[in-house]
Structures are given as C-alpha cells and as structure tokens.
Tab-separated table of C-alpha atoms in Angstrom:
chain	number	residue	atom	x	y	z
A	1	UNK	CA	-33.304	105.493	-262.042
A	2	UNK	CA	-34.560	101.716	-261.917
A	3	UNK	CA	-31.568	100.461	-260.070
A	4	UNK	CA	-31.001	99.664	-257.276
A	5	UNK	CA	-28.198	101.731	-255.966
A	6	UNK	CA	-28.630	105.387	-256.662
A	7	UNK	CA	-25.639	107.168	-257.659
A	8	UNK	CA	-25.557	110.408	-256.071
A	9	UNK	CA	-23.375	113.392	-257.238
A	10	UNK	CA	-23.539	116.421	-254.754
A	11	UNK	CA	-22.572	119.829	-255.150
A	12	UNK	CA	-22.104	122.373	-251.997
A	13	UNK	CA	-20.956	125.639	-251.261
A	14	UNK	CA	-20.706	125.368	-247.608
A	15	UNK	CA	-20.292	123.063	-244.325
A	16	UNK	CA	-22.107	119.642	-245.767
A	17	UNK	CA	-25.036	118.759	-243.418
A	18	UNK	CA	-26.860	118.321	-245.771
A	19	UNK	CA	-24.662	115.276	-247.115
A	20	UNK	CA	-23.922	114.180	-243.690
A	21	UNK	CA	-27.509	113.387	-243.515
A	22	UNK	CA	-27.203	111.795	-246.789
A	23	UNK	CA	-24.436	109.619	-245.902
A	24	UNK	CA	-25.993	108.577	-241.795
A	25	UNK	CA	-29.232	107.760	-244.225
A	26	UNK	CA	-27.140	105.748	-246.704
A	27	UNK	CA	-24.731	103.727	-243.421
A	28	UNK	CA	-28.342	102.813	-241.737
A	29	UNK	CA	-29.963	101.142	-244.971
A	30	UNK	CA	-32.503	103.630	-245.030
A	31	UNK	CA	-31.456	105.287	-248.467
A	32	UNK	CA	-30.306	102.556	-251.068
A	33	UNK	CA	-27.272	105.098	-252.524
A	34	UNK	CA	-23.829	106.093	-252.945
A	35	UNK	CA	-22.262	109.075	-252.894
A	36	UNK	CA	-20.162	109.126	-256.211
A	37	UNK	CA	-18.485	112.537	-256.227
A	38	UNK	CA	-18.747	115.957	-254.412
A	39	UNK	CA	-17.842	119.518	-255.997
A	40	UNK	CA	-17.435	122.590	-254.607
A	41	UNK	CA	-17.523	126.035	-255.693
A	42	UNK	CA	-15.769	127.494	-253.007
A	43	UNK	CA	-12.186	126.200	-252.356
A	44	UNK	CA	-12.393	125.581	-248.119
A	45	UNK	CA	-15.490	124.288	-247.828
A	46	UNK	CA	-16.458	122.070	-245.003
A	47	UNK	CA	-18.501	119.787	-247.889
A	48	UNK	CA	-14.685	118.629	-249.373
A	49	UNK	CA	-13.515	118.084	-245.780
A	50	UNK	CA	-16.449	116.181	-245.022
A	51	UNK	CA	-16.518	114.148	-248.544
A	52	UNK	CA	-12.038	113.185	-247.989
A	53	UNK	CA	-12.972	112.165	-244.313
A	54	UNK	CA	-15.458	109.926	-245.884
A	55	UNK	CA	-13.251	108.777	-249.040
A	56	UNK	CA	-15.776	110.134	-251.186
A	57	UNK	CA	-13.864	111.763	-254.755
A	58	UNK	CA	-14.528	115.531	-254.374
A	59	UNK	CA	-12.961	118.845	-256.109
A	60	UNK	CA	-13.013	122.272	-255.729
A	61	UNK	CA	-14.040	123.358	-259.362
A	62	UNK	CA	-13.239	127.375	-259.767
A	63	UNK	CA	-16.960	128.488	-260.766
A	64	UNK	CA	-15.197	131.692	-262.874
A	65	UNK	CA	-16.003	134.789	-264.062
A	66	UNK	CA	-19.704	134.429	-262.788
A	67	UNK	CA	-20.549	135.110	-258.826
A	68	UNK	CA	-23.981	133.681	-259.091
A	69	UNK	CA	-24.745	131.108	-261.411
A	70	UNK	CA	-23.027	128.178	-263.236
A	71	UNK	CA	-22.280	128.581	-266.832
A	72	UNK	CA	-20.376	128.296	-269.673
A	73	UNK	CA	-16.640	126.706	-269.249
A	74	UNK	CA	-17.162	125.948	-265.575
A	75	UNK	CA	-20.436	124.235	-266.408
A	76	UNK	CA	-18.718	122.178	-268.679
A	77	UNK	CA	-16.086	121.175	-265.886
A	78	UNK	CA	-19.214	120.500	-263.189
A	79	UNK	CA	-20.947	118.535	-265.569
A	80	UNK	CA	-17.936	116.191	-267.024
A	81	UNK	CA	-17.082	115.741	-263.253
A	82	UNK	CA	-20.200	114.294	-262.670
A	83	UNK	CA	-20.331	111.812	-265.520
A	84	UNK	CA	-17.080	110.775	-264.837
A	85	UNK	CA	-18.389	109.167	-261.770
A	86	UNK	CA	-21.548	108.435	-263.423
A	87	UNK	CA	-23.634	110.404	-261.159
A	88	UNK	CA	-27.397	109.776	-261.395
A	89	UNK	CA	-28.478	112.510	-260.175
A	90	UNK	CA	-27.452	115.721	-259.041
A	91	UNK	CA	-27.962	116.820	-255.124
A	92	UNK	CA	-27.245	120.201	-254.249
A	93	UNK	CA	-26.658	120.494	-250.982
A	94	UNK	CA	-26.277	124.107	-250.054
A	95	UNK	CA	-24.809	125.242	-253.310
A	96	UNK	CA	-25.271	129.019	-253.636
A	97	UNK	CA	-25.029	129.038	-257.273
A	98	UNK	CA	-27.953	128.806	-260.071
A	99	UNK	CA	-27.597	125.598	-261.939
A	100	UNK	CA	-28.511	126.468	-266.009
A	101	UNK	CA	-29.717	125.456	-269.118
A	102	UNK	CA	-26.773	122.710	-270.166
A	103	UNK	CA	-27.141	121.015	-266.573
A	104	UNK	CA	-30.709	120.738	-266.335
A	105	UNK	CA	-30.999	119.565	-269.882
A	106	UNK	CA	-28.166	116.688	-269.195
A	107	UNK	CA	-29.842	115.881	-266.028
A	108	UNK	CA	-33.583	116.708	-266.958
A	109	UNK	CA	-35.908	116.156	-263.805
A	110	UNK	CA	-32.222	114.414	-262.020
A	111	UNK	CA	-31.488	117.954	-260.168
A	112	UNK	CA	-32.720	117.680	-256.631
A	113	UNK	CA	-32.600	120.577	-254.243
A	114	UNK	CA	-33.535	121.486	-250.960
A	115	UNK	CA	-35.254	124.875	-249.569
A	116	UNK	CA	-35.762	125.772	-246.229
A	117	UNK	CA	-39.937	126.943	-246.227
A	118	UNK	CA	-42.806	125.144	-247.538
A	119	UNK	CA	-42.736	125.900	-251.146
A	120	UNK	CA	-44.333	127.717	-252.815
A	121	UNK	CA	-44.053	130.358	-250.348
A	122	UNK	CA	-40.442	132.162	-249.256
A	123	UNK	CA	-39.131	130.856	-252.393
A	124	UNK	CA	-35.429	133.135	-252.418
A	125	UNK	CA	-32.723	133.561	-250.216
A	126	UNK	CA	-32.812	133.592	-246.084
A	127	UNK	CA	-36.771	132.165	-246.693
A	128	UNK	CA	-36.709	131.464	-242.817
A	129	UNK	CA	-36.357	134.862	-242.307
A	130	UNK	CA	-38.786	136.170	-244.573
A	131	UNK	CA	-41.376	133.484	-243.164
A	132	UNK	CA	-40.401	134.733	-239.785
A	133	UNK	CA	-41.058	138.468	-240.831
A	134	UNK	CA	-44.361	137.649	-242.906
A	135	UNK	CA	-45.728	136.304	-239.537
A	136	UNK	CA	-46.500	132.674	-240.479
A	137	UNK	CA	-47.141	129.797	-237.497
A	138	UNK	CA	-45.995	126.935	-239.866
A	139	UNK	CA	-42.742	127.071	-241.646
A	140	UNK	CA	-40.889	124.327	-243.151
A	141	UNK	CA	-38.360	122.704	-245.956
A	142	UNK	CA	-39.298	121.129	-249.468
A	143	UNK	CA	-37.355	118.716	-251.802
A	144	UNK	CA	-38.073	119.364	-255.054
A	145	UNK	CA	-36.927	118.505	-258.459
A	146	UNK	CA	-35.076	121.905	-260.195
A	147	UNK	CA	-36.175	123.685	-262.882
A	148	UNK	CA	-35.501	126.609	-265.055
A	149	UNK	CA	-37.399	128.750	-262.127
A	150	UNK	CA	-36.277	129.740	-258.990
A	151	UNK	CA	-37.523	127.440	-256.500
A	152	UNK	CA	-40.657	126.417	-258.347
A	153	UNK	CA	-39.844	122.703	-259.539
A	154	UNK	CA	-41.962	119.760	-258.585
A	155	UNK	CA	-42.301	118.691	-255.395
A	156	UNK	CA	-40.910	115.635	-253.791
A	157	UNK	CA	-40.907	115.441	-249.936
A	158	UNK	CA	-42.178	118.347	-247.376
A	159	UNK	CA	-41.788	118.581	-243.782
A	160	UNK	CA	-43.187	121.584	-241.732
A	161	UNK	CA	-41.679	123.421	-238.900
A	162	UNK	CA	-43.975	125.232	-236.118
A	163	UNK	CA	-42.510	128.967	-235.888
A	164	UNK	CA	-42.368	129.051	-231.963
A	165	UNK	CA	-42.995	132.355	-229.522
A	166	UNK	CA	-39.516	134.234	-229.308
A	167	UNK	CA	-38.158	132.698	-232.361
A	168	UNK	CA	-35.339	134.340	-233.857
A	169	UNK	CA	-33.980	133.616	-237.550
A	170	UNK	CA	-31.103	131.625	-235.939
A	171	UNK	CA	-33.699	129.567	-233.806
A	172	UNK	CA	-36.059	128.776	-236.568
A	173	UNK	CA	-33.193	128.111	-239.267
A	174	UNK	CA	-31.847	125.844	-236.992
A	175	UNK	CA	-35.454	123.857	-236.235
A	176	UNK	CA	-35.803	123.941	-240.024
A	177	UNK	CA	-32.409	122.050	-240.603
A	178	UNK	CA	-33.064	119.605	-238.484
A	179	UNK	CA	-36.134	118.436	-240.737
A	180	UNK	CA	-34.190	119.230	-244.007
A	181	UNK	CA	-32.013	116.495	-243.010
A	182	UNK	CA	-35.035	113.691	-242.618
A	183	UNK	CA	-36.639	115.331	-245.518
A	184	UNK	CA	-33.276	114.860	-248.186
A	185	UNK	CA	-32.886	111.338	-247.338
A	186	UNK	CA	-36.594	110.380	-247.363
A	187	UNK	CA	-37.120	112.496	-251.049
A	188	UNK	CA	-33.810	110.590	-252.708
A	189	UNK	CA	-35.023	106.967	-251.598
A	190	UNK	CA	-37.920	107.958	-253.454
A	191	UNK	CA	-35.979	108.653	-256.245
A	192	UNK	CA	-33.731	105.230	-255.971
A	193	UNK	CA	-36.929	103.020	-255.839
A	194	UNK	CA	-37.787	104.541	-259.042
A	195	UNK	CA	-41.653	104.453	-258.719
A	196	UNK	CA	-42.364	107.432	-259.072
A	197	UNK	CA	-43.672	109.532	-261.811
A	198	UNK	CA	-45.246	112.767	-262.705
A	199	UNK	CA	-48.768	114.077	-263.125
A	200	UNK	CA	-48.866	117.535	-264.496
A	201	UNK	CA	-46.656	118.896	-262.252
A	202	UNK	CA	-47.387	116.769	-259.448
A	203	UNK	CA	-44.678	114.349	-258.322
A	204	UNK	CA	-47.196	110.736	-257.637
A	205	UNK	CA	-45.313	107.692	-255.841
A	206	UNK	CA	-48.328	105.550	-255.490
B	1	UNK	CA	-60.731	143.124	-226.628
B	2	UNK	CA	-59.807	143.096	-223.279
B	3	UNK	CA	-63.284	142.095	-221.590
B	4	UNK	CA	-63.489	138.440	-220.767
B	5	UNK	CA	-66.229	137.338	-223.191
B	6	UNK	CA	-65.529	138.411	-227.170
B	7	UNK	CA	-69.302	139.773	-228.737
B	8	UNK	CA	-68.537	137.914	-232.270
B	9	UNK	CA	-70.561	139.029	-235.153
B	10	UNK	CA	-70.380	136.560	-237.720
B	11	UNK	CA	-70.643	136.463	-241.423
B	12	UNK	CA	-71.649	133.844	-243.813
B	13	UNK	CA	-72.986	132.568	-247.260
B	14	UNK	CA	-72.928	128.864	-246.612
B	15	UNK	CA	-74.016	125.984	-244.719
B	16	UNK	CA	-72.239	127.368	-240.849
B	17	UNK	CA	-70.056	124.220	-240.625
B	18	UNK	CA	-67.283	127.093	-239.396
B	19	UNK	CA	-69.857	128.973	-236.834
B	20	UNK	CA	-70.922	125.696	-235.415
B	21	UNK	CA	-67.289	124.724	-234.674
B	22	UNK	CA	-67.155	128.530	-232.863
B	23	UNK	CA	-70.586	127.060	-231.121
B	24	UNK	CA	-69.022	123.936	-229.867
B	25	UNK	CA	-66.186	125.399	-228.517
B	26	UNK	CA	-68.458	127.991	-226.247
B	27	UNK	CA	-70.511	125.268	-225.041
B	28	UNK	CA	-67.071	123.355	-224.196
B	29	UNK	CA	-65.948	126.289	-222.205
B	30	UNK	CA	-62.504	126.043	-224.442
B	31	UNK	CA	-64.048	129.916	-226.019
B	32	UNK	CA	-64.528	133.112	-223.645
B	33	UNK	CA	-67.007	134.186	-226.779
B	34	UNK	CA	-71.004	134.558	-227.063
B	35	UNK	CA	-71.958	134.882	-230.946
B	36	UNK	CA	-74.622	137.997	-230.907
B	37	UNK	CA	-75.175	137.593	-234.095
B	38	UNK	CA	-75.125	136.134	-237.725
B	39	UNK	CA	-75.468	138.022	-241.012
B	40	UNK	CA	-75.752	136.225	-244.249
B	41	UNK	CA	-75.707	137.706	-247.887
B	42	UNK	CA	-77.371	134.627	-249.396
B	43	UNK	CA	-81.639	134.147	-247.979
B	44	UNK	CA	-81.298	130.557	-247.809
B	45	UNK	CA	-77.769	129.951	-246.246
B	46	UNK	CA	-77.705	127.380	-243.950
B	47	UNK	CA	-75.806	129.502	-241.604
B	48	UNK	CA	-79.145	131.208	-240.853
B	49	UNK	CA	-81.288	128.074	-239.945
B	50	UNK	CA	-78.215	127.237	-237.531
B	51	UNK	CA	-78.507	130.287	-235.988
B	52	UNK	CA	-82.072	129.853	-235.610
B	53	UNK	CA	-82.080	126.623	-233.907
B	54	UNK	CA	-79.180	128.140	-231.100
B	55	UNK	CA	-81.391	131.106	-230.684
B	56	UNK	CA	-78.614	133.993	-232.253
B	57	UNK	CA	-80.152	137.093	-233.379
B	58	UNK	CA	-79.604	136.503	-237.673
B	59	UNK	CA	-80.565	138.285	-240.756
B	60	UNK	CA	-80.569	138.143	-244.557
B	61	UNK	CA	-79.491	141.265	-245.926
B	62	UNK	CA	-79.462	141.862	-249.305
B	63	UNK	CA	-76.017	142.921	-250.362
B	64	UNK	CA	-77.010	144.563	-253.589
B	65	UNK	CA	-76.658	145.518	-256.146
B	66	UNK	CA	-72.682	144.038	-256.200
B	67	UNK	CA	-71.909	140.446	-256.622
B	68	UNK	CA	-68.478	139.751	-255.247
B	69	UNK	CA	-67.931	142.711	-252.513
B	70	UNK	CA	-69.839	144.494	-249.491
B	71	UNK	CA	-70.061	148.317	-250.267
B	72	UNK	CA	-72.367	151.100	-250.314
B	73	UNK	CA	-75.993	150.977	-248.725
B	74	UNK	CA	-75.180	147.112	-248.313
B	75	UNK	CA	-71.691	147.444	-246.524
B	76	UNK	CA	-73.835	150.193	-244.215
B	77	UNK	CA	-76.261	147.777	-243.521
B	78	UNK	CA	-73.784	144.945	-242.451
B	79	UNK	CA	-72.366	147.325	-239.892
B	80	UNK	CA	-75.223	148.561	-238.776
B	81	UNK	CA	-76.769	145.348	-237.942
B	82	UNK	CA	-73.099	144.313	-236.378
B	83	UNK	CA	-73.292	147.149	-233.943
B	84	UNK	CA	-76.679	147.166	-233.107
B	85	UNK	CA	-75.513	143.603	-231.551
B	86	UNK	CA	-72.490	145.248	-230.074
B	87	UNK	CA	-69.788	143.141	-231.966
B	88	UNK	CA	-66.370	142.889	-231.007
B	89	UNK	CA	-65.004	141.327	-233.831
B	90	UNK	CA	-66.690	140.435	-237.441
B	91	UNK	CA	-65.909	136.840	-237.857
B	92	UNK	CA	-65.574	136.097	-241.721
B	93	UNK	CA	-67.216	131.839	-241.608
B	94	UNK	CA	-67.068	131.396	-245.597
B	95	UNK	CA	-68.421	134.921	-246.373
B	96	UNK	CA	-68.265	135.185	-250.257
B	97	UNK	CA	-67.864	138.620	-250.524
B	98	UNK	CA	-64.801	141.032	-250.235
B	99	UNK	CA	-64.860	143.170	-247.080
B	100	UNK	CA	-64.100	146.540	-247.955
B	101	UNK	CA	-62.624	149.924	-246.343
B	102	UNK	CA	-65.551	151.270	-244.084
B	103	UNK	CA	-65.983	147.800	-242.522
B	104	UNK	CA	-62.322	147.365	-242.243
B	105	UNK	CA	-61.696	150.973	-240.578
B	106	UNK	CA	-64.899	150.606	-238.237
B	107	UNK	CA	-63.657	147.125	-237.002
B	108	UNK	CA	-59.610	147.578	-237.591
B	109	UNK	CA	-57.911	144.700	-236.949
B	110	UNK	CA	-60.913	142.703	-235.708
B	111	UNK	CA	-62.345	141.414	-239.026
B	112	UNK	CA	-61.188	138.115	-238.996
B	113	UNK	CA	-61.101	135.286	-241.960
B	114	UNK	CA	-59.956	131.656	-242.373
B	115	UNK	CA	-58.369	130.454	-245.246
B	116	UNK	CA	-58.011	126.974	-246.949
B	117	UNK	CA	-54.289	127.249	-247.248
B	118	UNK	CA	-51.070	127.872	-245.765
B	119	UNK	CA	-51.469	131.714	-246.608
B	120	UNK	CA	-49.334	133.405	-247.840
B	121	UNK	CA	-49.053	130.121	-250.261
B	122	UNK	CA	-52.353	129.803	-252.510
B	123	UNK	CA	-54.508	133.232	-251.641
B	124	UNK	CA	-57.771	133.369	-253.832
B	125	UNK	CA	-60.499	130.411	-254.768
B	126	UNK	CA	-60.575	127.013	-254.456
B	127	UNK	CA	-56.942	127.068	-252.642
B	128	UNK	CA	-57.165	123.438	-252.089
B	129	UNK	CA	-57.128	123.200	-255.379
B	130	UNK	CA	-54.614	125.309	-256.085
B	131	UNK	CA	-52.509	123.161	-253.613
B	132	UNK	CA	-52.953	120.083	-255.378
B	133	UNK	CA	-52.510	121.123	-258.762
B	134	UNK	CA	-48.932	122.592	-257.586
B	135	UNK	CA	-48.144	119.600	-255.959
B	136	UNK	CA	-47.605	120.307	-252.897
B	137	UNK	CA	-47.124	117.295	-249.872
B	138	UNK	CA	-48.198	119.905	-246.765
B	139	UNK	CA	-50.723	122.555	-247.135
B	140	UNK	CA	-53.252	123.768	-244.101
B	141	UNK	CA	-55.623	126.576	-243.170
B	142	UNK	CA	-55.043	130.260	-241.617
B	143	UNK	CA	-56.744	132.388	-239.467
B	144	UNK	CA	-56.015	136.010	-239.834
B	145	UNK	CA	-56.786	139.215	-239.591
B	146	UNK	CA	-58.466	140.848	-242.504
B	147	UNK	CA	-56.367	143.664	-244.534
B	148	UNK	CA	-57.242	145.468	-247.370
B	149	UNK	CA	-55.121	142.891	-249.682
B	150	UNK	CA	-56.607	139.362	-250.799
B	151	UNK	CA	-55.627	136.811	-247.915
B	152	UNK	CA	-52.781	139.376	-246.894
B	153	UNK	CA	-53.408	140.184	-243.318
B	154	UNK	CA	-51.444	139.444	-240.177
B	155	UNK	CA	-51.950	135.251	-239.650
B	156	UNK	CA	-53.096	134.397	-235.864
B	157	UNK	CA	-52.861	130.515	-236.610
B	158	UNK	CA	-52.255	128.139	-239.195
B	159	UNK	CA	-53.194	124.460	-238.927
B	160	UNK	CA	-51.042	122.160	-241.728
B	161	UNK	CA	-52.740	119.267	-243.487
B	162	UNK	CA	-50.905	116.272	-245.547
B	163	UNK	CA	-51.591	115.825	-249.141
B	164	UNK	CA	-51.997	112.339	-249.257
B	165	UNK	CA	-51.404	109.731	-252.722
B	166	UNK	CA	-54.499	109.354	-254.096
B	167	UNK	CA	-56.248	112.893	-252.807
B	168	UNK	CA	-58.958	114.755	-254.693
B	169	UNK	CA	-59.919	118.472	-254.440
B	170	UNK	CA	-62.880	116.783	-252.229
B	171	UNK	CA	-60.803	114.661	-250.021
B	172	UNK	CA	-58.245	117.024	-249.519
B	173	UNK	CA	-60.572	119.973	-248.749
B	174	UNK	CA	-62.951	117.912	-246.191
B	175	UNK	CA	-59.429	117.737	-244.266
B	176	UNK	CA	-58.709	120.843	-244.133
B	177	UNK	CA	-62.028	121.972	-243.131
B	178	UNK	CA	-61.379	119.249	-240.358
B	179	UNK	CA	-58.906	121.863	-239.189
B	180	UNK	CA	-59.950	125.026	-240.110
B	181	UNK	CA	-62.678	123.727	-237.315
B	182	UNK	CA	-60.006	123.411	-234.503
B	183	UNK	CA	-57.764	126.604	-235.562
B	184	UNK	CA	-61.459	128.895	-236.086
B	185	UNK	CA	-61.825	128.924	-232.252
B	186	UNK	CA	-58.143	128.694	-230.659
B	187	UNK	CA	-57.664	132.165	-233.230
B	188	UNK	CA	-60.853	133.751	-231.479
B	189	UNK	CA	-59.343	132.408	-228.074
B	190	UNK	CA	-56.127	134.404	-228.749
B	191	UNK	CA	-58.855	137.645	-229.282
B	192	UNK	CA	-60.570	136.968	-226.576
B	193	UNK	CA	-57.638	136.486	-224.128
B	194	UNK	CA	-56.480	139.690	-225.096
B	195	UNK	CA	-52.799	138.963	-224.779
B	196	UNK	CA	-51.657	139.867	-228.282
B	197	UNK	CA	-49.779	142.751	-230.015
B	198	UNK	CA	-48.254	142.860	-233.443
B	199	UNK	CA	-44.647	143.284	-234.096
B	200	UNK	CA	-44.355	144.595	-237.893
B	201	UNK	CA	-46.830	141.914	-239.467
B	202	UNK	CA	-46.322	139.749	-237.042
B	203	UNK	CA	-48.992	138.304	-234.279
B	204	UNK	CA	-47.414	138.046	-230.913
B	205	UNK	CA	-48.813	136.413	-228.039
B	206	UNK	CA	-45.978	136.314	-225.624
C-alpha cells in the first residue's frame, strides 16, 4: 500500500461506470493506479466489454452453485485471478455478490466497495429507493472498506446527494451515480498514498 | 396551519440557542411565526431568561415526578399552558424529555423536533458522537415531525455537516448546531406556508 502505483483488481456484475470513472481518474493523473485485472460474475457484462476496449486482462469467472455470494471453488478461482495480476486491492464495482471469509482474510481491510446512501443508513439493496421512501432531504454514496457485515465497514470517502421535489428512484439513482463516480476515485487515491490509518473504526488520513 | 402567522409553542431544557435562531428569523421577516410561548422542564434553563428579555409569555413547570418523559398531571400541564397561548405547533428546542401520546394526539403532526444527525442514521443521545465514533465523513441535523418512535417521524429538512480530520465531539457538534440554526426556521417556514402534504412518510412540498 506504500507504493506508488496502486494495483487495482475490480470485480463487476454489470455495465462498469464505476471503473470508467476509475480509469478517466487514473488517464487525468488524479488517481496514481492501474487497473490490473477485471472479473465478472456474469458472462455479458458491459464491465468485460469495457475492461477489452481498454486492454485491461478480464474474465468471466462462473460464480457456481451459489446465486448470492462468493464461496468455496469459485472463490478460489476469484482470488488466484487476482494474485496472478498482483492486485492490491480489490474494487468492487457493482458486483452483486457477497464477498466471504477466504477473500476478506487474503485481502484484510484491501476490499473497497461502494454504496449508493450515506452509510450507515439504507445499508441493503435499491438504498436510493428506500431513502426515497423513508422521506430523507439528503441522500448520498459512501466508500468504505468491506467487512464481514453488510455494508457496515469503515468509512473512506462520502459525498451527499440533495433528494429533490418530484424525485423518482430513477432520478435520484441517477444524481447519486454521478457522485459515486468522484467519490471511488477520490477514496482509492487515498488508499495509493498510503497515509492513512485506522482509529477504532474510524478511517484518519491526517 | 393555513393562517399566515404559525402560534409556536416552544419547549426547552437548555440555554435557547435553537429558539433564538426561531427569534432571528421573525425579526428578519424570513419566518411568518410569533413564539406565544416557552415552557421549560428545568427552573433555571436559559431558555426562560431569553424569553424574558423578548417579552414571550414562559413558565417552569415541574414535570414530575418522571425523569426522562412528559406524562400524567405534568404532560396535562404542558398542554394546558400550550393552549392557553393558542399554539399551533409545539416546537421541541432541546427538550430533554420524551413527548408522549396525549401531547402527540392533541397536536398530531405539529410537534416538531431537531435532531443532531442525519436521522434516520444515529437516533438517540449524543448523535454527534455517535457519528464520529462510526466514522462517518458527512453527518447533519433533521427537522421532523414528532412520532411516537425515537427520532422516527416524517423529516421536513435535513442540513449535512463534514466531519473534518482532526474533529472532536465538541467541534463537530458546535457545527452542526451552526445548522440546526438555519434548518430550525426554514422547517417552521414550510409549516407556516402551509403548502405541505405527506405522501406515505414522506414530506411533500410541491
């Protein structure tokens, strides 16, 4: 984590803006990495498209017999991928699958994911709909290191989102994704210039 | 709810910072409101002498014999005094005590509270404290109507506040109150405009 180029393996179940945000950050100097590798759990994924156009190594790796989660022999295959590029971290980037035990352990506090609300609250699936039900007027996305939990690692970057008059989920998903990709860029240079380090559970920089 | 100026009753324990925000933004014409009076369930509270000095009708009154709610002979008296002044709403301005049902049925959906916290993240004490503990980079205040549930009722506005390197429970919850003293009176503007419904949970001004 002290040098200078972070190695980024990313792992995504769907269209990739997430890592296209990752790679514009990476092509204007903003985010001193590399994108090493790219998996996929689901064979057609925009994500591989995206990763080939860019000449980044990427594989669909079948994520079988579980529909949810990442275990056992397909763990095995996700996490050998990754060290075969020498990955320094893990960035998933819309995966729809829960990352376990052997993972987290190989990459202890080197898991990064992205949620779109302001963590701790609308932790879950579709949280910019349940903010949007709840009634909230500030909404947002969070970076945060991955843990055992579900959505309840530490912290590393935040950005809110005002939930406008006549929003609909689409509308406020949409404003949301436009700050997840500043936030997933700004919360992995943090990670490549290394100075960083946690207090309790807090995630200090200073 | 639909005249032009809102009757606020308010309640308090502590030193008014909240009800003089509510005064400032009357005297700046930015607030359709007139306080008619101030309650407080501790004799000294500085709430009192600032009521005092702008001339509001205010009162001790002894919420005995319970420590952390307002029931019985107490609650009676509370509502009592409210009415008497002709209160449209009961405005909550760091009242230490948990409103209960007859208040809540007598003035449905017009007790209204602020909260240290991006609600529904960190209900309960201390939530700035709470907030940094977790870790969190973005936390706020909320205005909302009082339920029967802790910090549960239907938000009007929220404010969001960084958590900055270096922040303390003190620093971080002398910025918040920083907002809680611009989102206090654009909440009771919303009131006193009268141009709101809820949709499920939701506050909608449209």
């Amino acid at each position: 984590m002290t040098q200078n180029i972070l190695k980024i393996g990313i792992l995504g179940s769907g269209s990739g803006t997430n890592m296209q945000s990752i790679c514009d950050a990476i092509s204007a100097h903003t985010l001193d990495a590399r994108i090493v590798c790219v998996a996929s759990d689901v064979p057609n994924a925009g994500i591989l498209d995206r990763a080939k156009k860019h000449g980044i190594p990427c594989r669909y790796i079948d994520p079988a017999p579980f529909k949810t989660k990442l275990e056992g022999r397909a763990e095995d295959e996700y996490i050998e991928f990754l060290s075969a590029y020498g990955a320094d971290v893990v960035v998933l980037a819309g995966f729809m699958r829960i990352v376990k035990k052997k993972m987290l352990d190989k990459y202890h506090d080197r898991v990064v994911n992205i949620h779109p609300a302001l963590l701790p609250a609308f932790p879950g699936i579709a949280a910019w709909k349940q903010a949007l039900e709840y009634g909230v007027k500030i909404t947002g996305c969070t970076v945060h290191l991955v843990d055992s939990g579900t959505d309840t690692g530490p912290i590393i970057v935040q950005k809110s989102v005002p939930v406008l008059e006549g929003d609909t989920p689409d509308s406020l998903h949409k404003r949301i994704q436009e700050q997840e990709h500043k936030a997933y860029p700004e919360a992995l240079q943090i990670l490549a210039a290394g100075k960083w380090r946690k207090e309790g559970r807090r995630i200090v920089t200073a």
